[in-house]
């Protein structure tokens, strides 16, 4: 009876102890609680836990029940008694004189109580890293020592030993849980720290970029303000009564100021160029005029140096092109300017061609494969000078930012050396290539660049069909002076289209047949609207005929097909082949017509009369 | 009837024309094109439309009456009518023309005659409705009021 009762009690105690031990995930609390509860349940005199040290060679007294701050005794781990305990799953009775049992001060005079020791398995640390728990290859155990009260006749009973064994196991489990928790918390803390650091770094980078942009914006503003004053006042001066010489001077001032303005923009652009965030402004412009302007700007300087400058534009060079006019001009000025700068005497020749397919593959630019298409052409510009030339080893450095070769520096030429670097970037952005050739010092230099420009009016990527890209509130509200010709065989349609165009301020002529259309159309008409689905009228043929009537590109009107059919009769290829520039579905709304006409205006097909 | 009432009636009437699909957004566009420099634009265009379409309908009837029907010719006329009705916003007429063209493709005289009837009916309907509309507008203008620009808010 007594045995069963104690077994029952054992069970109860175990459960209670287990519960206490497992109620926390904190390692220290687990251990302390274990000792406390064991001490109470078994009425122990002392209970202690020896933990292996970092080195794994010793056991250190880590926790005791009775002593508040145990002195940190250590014992070597390889003591026979310890080995004995570690190699048994059971609680082992040990001598009270063995080193691990010497827990109480030696002043005890009485008969010490019996001592048992049991191993407490620690989780194998190869499973995870716990930094301040020691690593062991072999004996991951702690040692728990329990001492019965001295001067009592008590002896360790079996059920008590059982209790101890069970508790030891539970402690092991609880400790492993605690270890896992500690590890994950450590990992989380580490992660948080890293995040904070990254965030900080990011914010610093952003601040730096903002600071740079602010600086650029301020400098931009500071530099532009006097520029604007110069430009504005020069313009005003132009309006006053001036002698011819004075007028010439003011014009030169204005031109130079505009040029400087562009240069300022580009110093600031350079940083955007490096970012890769610069985008070209694409618009239709007069290509011939650009060359003439370059010539005008360079002539004064050239004539002072008694240099002869010639310009040769190829016959087939289009008058109008689509691209970034300002930056093309800047590139040309840079190249031509260098030619003038480094020539003491002689002549400078500027030649511009349309690159033919065969000559597009240049052996000097082997990576460059220009592919001409229907709506683009390649412009080649060659600037030859008879100046100081460049030595072969300097040629690769020419396009490097800020680098100046010895000969250039001694020339006292000034300039920061940014020009060619910027030009190269622009040319690259324009899908082209730039290079220099020279036969050596004193033998002059030829600078060549090829860039890709668009042909206005023909299928530019998204301009066909005329999906109104310009939102209604962006466009013009009316188009005075825009001359339109409307060809439609239906009286009602004619009237409606005419009404639409008149409402938008255009001057409209209407015709009802192809013959009449061909007869009436003149170079003054900016745009012709053709009804292409009228039976008996071949809209394509008519379009082709209209275009043929005018030989000069400038005189050809824009042709827009109007169709009520959703059939694919009006296809992109056909339209491109016959020179039709856009298609509108009838009936055309006011907004759609307005945005179509806006696009005409934007592309330079028609300019508002001043 | 006083001005406000007349304007209300006009608005209701106009709304019903759109709701019933007799007119579509293109008619609104026409009204937008009417301004001080072009004060009778809508009436002029619509009148021209009715002139044109009546002629076309007669031509079509005659063509279908022939011994050997020239469907291409009929189709050409219908195409014209479709175009002009689309230009003025006469939606039901336009739709009837679309159906008519299908019959022409099938070269079915019976079908074509039926389609012609349909087109004539729609044509007659829109003509009446627009005449009423213009009359209401005239009454308002005569009474010293102005005809507000319709808005497609329904």
PDB file of N, CA and C in Angstrom, chain A residues 24-27 128-132 176-194:
ATOM      1  N   UNK A  24       8.142  27.757 -18.677  1.00  0.00           N
ATOM      2  CA  UNK A  24       8.927  28.910 -19.093  1.00  0.00           C
ATOM      3  C   UNK A  24       9.887  28.506 -20.201  1.00  0.00           C
ATOM      4  N   UNK A  25      10.268  29.484 -20.977  1.00  0.00           N
ATOM      5  CA  UNK A  25      11.255  29.202 -22.011  1.00  0.00           C
ATOM      6  C   UNK A  25      12.590  29.827 -21.677  1.00  0.00           C
ATOM      7  N   UNK A  26      12.693  30.362 -20.534  1.00  0.00           N
ATOM      8  CA  UNK A  26      13.930  31.016 -20.168  1.00  0.00           C
ATOM      9  C   UNK A  26      14.847  30.010 -19.489  1.00  0.00           C
ATOM     10  N   UNK A  27      16.023  29.928 -20.067  1.00  0.00           N
ATOM     11  CA  UNK A  27      16.955  28.886 -19.623  1.00  0.00           C
ATOM     12  C   UNK A  27      17.218  28.940 -18.129  1.00  0.00           C
ATOM     13  N   UNK A 128      22.382  23.513 -34.269  1.00  0.00           N
ATOM     14  CA  UNK A 128      22.345  24.964 -34.493  1.00  0.00           C
ATOM     15  C   UNK A 128      23.384  25.640 -33.638  1.00  0.00           C
ATOM     16  N   UNK A 129      23.637  26.863 -33.984  1.00  0.00           N
ATOM     17  CA  UNK A 129      24.680  27.609 -33.285  1.00  0.00           C
ATOM     18  C   UNK A 129      24.110  28.286 -32.066  1.00  0.00           C
ATOM     19  N   UNK A 130      24.625  27.976 -30.925  1.00  0.00           N
ATOM     20  CA  UNK A 130      24.299  28.784 -29.755  1.00  0.00           C
ATOM     21  C   UNK A 130      25.628  29.296 -29.257  1.00  0.00           C
ATOM     22  N   UNK A 131      25.810  30.557 -29.395  1.00  0.00           N
ATOM     23  CA  UNK A 131      27.171  31.058 -29.266  1.00  0.00           C
ATOM     24  C   UNK A 131      27.802  30.901 -27.911  1.00  0.00           C
ATOM     25  N   UNK A 132      27.047  31.108 -26.837  1.00  0.00           N
ATOM     26  CA  UNK A 132      27.792  30.926 -25.593  1.00  0.00           C
ATOM     27  C   UNK A 132      27.546  29.595 -24.921  1.00  0.00           C
ATOM     28  N   UNK A 176      16.346  22.473 -24.410  1.00  0.00           N
ATOM     29  CA  UNK A 176      16.487  22.549 -25.869  1.00  0.00           C
ATOM     30  C   UNK A 176      15.484  23.537 -26.448  1.00  0.00           C
ATOM     31  N   UNK A 177      14.299  23.553 -25.891  1.00  0.00           N
ATOM     32  CA  UNK A 177      13.334  24.562 -26.336  1.00  0.00           C
ATOM     33  C   UNK A 177      13.876  25.955 -26.114  1.00  0.00           C
ATOM     34  N   UNK A 178      14.408  26.137 -24.918  1.00  0.00           N
ATOM     35  CA  UNK A 178      14.946  27.450 -24.603  1.00  0.00           C
ATOM     36  C   UNK A 178      16.040  27.826 -25.571  1.00  0.00           C
ATOM     37  N   UNK A 179      16.863  26.845 -25.918  1.00  0.00           N
ATOM     38  CA  UNK A 179      17.961  27.118 -26.841  1.00  0.00           C
ATOM     39  C   UNK A 179      17.438  27.564 -28.192  1.00  0.00           C
ATOM     40  N   UNK A 180      16.427  26.854 -28.658  1.00  0.00           N
ATOM     41  CA  UNK A 180      15.860  27.223 -29.962  1.00  0.00           C
ATOM     42  C   UNK A 180      15.317  28.642 -29.931  1.00  0.00           C
ATOM     43  N   UNK A 181      14.626  28.917 -28.862  1.00  0.00           N
ATOM     44  CA  UNK A 181      14.054  30.255 -28.761  1.00  0.00           C
ATOM     45  C   UNK A 181      15.146  31.316 -28.765  1.00  0.00           C
ATOM     46  N   UNK A 182      16.177  31.052 -27.959  1.00  0.00           N
ATOM     47  CA  UNK A 182      17.272  32.023 -27.903  1.00  0.00           C
ATOM     48  C   UNK A 182      17.857  32.248 -29.278  1.00  0.00           C
ATOM     49  N   UNK A 183      18.039  31.173 -30.006  1.00  0.00           N
ATOM     50  CA  UNK A 183      18.661  31.290 -31.324  1.00  0.00           C
ATOM     51  C   UNK A 183      17.806  32.102 -32.276  1.00  0.00           C
ATOM     52  N   UNK A 184      16.510  31.803 -32.264  1.00  0.00           N
ATOM     53  CA  UNK A 184      15.668  32.527 -33.215  1.00  0.00           C
ATOM     54  C   UNK A 184      15.573  33.993 -32.844  1.00  0.00           C
ATOM     55  N   UNK A 185      15.574  34.254 -31.533  1.00  0.00           N
ATOM     56  CA  UNK A 185      15.532  35.658 -31.141  1.00  0.00           C
ATOM     57  C   UNK A 185      16.806  36.366 -31.546  1.00  0.00           C
ATOM     58  N   UNK A 186      17.902  35.667 -31.417  1.00  0.00           N
ATOM     59  CA  UNK A 186      19.174  36.243 -31.824  1.00  0.00           C
ATOM     60  C   UNK A 186      19.167  36.541 -33.321  1.00  0.00           C
ATOM     61  N   UNK A 187      18.655  35.565 -34.080  1.00  0.00           N
ATOM     62  CA  UNK A 187      18.616  35.766 -35.528  1.00  0.00           C
ATOM     63  C   UNK A 187      17.733  36.955 -35.880  1.00  0.00           C
ATOM     64  N   UNK A 188      16.628  37.029 -35.196  1.00  0.00           N
ATOM     65  CA  UNK A 188      15.718  38.141 -35.483  1.00  0.00           C
ATOM     66  C   UNK A 188      16.360  39.461 -35.144  1.00  0.00           C
ATOM     67  N   UNK A 189      17.060  39.520 -34.025  1.00  0.00           N
ATOM     68  CA  UNK A 189      17.730  40.757 -33.642  1.00  0.00           C
ATOM     69  C   UNK A 189      18.771  41.146 -34.671  1.00  0.00           C
ATOM     70  N   UNK A 190      19.496  40.136 -35.144  1.00  0.00           N
ATOM     71  CA  UNK A 190      20.529  40.392 -36.149  1.00  0.00           C
ATOM     72  C   UNK A 190      19.903  40.978 -37.403  1.00  0.00           C
ATOM     73  N   UNK A 191      18.795  40.358 -37.800  1.00  0.00           N
ATOM     74  CA  UNK A 191      18.094  40.821 -38.990  1.00  0.00           C
ATOM     75  C   UNK A 191      17.632  42.262 -38.825  1.00  0.00           C
ATOM     76  N   UNK A 192      17.094  42.533 -37.658  1.00  0.00           N
ATOM     77  CA  UNK A 192      16.620  43.893 -37.415  1.00  0.00           C
ATOM     78  C   UNK A 192      17.768  44.885 -37.501  1.00  0.00           C
ATOM     79  N   UNK A 193      18.888  44.472 -36.923  1.00  0.00           N
ATOM     80  CA  UNK A 193      20.050  45.364 -36.985  1.00  0.00           C
ATOM     81  C   UNK A 193      20.460  45.617 -38.424  1.00  0.00           C
ATOM     82  N   UNK A 194      20.471  44.533 -39.197  1.00  0.00           N
ATOM     83  CA  UNK A 194      20.882  44.682 -40.596  1.00  0.00           C
ATOM     84  C   UNK A 194      19.926  45.586 -41.343  1.00  0.00           C
TER      85      UNK A 194
END
